[in-house]
Each structure stands twice: as C-alpha cells, then as structure tokens.
Short mmCIF file of C-alpha atoms in Angstrom, two decimals:
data_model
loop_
_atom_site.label_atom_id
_atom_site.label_comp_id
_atom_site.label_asym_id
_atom_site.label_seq_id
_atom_site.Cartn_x
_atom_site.Cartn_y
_atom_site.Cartn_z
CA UNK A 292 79.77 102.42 119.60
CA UNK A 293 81.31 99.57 121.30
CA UNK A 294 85.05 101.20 120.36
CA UNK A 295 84.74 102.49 123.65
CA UNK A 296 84.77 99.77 125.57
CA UNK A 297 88.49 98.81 124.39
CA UNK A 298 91.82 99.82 125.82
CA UNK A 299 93.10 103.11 124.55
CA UNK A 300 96.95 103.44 124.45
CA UNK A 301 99.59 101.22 121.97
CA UNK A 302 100.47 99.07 124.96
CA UNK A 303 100.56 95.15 124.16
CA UNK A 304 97.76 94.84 126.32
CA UNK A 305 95.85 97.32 124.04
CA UNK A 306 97.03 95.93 120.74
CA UNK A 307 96.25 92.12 121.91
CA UNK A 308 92.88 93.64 122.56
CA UNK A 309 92.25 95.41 119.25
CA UNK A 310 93.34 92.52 117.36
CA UNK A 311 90.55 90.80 119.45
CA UNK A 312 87.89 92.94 117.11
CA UNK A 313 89.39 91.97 113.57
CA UNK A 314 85.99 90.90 111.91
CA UNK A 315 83.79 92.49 114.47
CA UNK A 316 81.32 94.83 112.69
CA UNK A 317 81.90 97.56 114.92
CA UNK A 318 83.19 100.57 112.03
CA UNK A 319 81.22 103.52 111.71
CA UNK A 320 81.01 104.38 107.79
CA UNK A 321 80.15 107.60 106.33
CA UNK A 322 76.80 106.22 104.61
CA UNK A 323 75.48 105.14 107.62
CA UNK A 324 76.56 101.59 107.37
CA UNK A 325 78.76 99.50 109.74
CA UNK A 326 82.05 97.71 108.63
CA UNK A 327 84.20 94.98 109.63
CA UNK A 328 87.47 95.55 111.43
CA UNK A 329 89.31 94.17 108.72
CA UNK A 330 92.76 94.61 107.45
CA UNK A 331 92.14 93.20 103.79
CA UNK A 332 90.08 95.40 103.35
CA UNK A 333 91.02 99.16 104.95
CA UNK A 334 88.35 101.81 105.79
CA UNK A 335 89.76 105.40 104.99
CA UNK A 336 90.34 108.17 107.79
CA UNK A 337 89.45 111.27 106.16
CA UNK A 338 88.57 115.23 106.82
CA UNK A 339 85.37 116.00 105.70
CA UNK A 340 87.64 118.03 102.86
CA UNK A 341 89.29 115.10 101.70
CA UNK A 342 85.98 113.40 101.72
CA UNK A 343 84.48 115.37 99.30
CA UNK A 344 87.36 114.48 96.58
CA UNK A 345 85.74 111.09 96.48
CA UNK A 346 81.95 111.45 96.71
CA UNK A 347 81.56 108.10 95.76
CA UNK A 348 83.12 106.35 98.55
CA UNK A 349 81.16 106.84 101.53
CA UNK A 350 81.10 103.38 102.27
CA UNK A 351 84.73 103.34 102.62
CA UNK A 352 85.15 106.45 104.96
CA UNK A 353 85.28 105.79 108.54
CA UNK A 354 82.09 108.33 110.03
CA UNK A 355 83.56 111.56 111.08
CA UNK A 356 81.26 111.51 113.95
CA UNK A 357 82.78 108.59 115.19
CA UNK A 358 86.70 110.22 114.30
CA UNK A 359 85.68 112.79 116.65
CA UNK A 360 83.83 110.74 119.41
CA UNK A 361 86.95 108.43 119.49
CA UNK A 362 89.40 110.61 118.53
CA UNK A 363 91.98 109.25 120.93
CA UNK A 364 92.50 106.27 119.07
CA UNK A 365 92.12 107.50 115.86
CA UNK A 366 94.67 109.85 116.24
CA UNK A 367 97.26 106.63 118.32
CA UNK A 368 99.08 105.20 114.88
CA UNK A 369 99.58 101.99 116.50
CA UNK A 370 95.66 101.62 116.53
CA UNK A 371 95.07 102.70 113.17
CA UNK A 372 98.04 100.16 112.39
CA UNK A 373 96.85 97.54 113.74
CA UNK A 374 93.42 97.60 112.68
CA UNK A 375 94.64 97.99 109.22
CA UNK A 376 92.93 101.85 108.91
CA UNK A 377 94.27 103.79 105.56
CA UNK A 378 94.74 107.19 106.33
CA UNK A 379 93.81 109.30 103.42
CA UNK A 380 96.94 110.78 100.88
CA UNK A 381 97.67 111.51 97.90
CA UNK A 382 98.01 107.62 96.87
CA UNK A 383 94.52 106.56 98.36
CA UNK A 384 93.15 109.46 95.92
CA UNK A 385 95.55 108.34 93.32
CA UNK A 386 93.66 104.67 93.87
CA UNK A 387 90.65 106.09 93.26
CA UNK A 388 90.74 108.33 90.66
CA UNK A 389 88.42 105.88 88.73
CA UNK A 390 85.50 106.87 90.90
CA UNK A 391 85.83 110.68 89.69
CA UNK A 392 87.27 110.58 86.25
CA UNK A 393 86.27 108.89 82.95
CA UNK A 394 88.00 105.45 82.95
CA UNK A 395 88.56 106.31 78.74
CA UNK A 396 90.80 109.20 80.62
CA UNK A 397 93.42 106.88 81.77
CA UNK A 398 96.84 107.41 80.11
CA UNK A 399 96.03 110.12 77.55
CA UNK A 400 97.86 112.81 77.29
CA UNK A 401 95.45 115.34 76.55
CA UNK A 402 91.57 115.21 76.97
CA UNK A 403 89.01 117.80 76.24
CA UNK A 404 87.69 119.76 79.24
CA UNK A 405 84.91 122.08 79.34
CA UNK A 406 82.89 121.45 82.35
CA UNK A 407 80.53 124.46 82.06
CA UNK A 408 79.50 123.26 78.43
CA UNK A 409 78.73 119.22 79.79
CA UNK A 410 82.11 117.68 79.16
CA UNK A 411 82.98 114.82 80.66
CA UNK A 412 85.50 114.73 84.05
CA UNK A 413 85.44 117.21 87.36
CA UNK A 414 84.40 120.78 87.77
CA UNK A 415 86.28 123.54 88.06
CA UNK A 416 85.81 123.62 91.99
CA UNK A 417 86.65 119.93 92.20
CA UNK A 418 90.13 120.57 90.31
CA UNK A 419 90.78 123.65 92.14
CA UNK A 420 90.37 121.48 95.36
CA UNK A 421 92.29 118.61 94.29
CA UNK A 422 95.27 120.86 93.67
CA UNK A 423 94.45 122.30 97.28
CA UNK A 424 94.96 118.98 98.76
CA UNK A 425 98.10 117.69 96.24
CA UNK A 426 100.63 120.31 96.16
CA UNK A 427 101.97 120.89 92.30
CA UNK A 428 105.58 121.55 94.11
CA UNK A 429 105.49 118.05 95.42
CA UNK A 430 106.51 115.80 92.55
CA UNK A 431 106.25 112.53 94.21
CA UNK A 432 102.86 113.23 94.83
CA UNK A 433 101.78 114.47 91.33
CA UNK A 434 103.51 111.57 89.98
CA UNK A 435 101.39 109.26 91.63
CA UNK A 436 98.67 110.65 89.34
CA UNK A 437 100.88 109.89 85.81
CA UNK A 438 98.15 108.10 84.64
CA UNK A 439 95.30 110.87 84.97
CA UNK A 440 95.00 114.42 83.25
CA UNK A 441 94.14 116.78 85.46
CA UNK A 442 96.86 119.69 84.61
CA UNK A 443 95.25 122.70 82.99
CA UNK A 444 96.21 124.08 79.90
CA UNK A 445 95.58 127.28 78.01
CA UNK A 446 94.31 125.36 75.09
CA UNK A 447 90.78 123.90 77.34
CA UNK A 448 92.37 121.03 77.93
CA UNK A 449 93.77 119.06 80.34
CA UNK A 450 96.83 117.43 80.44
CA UNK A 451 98.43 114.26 81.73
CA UNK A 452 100.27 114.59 85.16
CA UNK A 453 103.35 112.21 83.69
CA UNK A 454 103.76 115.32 81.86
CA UNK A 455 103.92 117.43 84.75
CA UNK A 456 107.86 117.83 84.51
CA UNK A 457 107.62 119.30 81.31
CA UNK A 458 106.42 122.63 82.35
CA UNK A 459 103.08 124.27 81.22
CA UNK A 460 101.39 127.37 81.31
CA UNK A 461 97.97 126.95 84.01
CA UNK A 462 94.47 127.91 81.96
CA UNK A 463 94.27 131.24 81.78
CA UNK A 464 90.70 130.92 82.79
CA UNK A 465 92.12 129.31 85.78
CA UNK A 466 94.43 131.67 87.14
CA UNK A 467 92.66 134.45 85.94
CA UNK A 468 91.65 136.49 88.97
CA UNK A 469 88.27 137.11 89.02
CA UNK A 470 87.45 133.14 87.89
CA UNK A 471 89.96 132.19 91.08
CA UNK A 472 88.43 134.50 92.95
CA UNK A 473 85.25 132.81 92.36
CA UNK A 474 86.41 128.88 92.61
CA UNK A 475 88.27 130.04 96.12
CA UNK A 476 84.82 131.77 97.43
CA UNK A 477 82.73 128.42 95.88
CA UNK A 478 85.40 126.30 97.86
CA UNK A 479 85.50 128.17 101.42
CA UNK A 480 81.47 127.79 101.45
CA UNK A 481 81.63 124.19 100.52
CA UNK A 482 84.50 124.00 102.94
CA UNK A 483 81.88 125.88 105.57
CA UNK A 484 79.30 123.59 104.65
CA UNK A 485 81.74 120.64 105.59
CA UNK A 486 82.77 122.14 109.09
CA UNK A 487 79.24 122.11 109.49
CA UNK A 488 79.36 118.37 108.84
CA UNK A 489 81.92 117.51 110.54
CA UNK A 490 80.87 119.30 113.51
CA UNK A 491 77.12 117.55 114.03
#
C-alpha cells in the first residue's frame, strides 16, 4: 500500500498531497481488486456488517484490511472528503437496493414473501439485519427506502416502506420468540464469522 507514504493529518499540506493521488490506482477493494482515487466515482467505507447487506458490491467496498492498516486516515473526515470516499448509511443502502431486491419490487405496495418456500427477495436473516442497521424509529431513514417493501406483515407479505407511517402489525412469525430467537443466534454467528473477517 503506497497510502502510507502520504501525509496523515487535514493540514493543507496533507490535502494538496491527497489531491495529488486523484486517479492513482492505489484503493484497496474488497474483491481483491485495486481502484482509482476518484471522486466521480466513490468507493464505500464499510464494517464488515454493513458489508454483508450488499453482497454484491465488493468491488465498491474499500478492503477492510486496508481500513484497519490505515485507519488513521480513514477515520480523518477531511481525507475521506477529499478523496471523495462514501461512508456507508442508510442512503448508500437505499442506492443499492437494486443489487438485493427484485427490480419488479420497486414501488409496490405489497409483494409476496416466503423465503423458506423459494420466493423471490431477502431471507429472513438478511431482513432481520437490515432492520438492525436502519432503525424503524428513525423515519428519515426508512423513508429513504419508500420505494422498496421490506416491512413485514402478518399476512406473508411485505409491505412498502412509504407506507411505513401508517402503522402495521410486524409478522407474527417475525416477532414470534422462538423464530427471533433463532434469526438473532443465525445473525451473532454470521456477525462472528465477520469479526473473523475483519480481523485477518
């Protein structure tokens, strides 16, 4: 990694010396692959968590190895800034929801949902994380989903997020205890198995 060889700190000296990189192939992705400093086109800063909401996109995630090995300036927003980094939210999954969900989802309402029985659209454990990492209590967040079911309902379906304000029951098979209890224990060893990642 070559990173290291630039000024750390949000200094003008520093930022005249990362803008020095923009279109040097010096990114560490996810996949393996090596990106342009670019900031047309932004690489995402993610947790190995968040990662795993958007499977798909490895060649967009900026390596966790190299997060950690150059933490310093991932962590300095003027770098990230100024190399034109996205740091992953609610809207950068909200941008992406294509990669996860049918694209015949968009704007219904309502769509069928029965992902032990082959449906279409996430898994339980998916959904369950999703709602981990968007809080259902934060409605500027949900609403930047409007477009996408992913709400629940007691009838097996799930249900548009613009319709979040309406109020809904949760699936029963959802909240049900011994099926939560299940989707939290399936989570925490997929969240183990991430540490794990993120740690090597």
């Amino acid at each position: 990694f070559c990173l290291s060889d630039a000024p750390a700190g949000g200094g003008a000296e520093a930022q005249r010396a990362w803008t020095e990189l923009h279109g040097a192939a010096l990114v560490p992705l996810e996949d393996g692959g090596v990106g342009l400093f670019s900031r047309s086109s932004p690489y995402i800063l993610a947790t190995a968590h968040q990662q795993s909401l958007l499977p798909g996109l490895k060649h967009r995630f900026v390596s966790l190895a190299a997060q950690r090995k150059f933490k310093d300036f991932f962590e300095d927003s003027s770098f990230v800034s100024t190399m034109g980094f996205a740091v992953f939210s609610p809207s950068v999954l909200a941008n992406n929801m294509n990669e996860i969900l049918p694209r015949a989802w968009r704007n219904e309402q309502f769509v069928k949902w029965d992902p032990e029985n082959g449906t279409e659209g996430p898994s339980r454990v998916w959904l369950y994380k999703f709602w981990q990492e968007v809080s259902l209590l934060d409605a500027h967040a949900v609403a930047a989903f409007r477009a996408w079911p992913l709400l629940p309902t007691t009838s097996g379906e799930l249900l548009s997020c613009g319709s979040a304000d309406i109020g809904l029951r949760l699936c029963d098979q959802v909240v049900d205890g011994q099926l939560s209890g299940r989707l939290e224990r399936a989570a925490a060893a997929e969240g183990r198995e991430l540490k794990a990642r993120e740690e090597r």
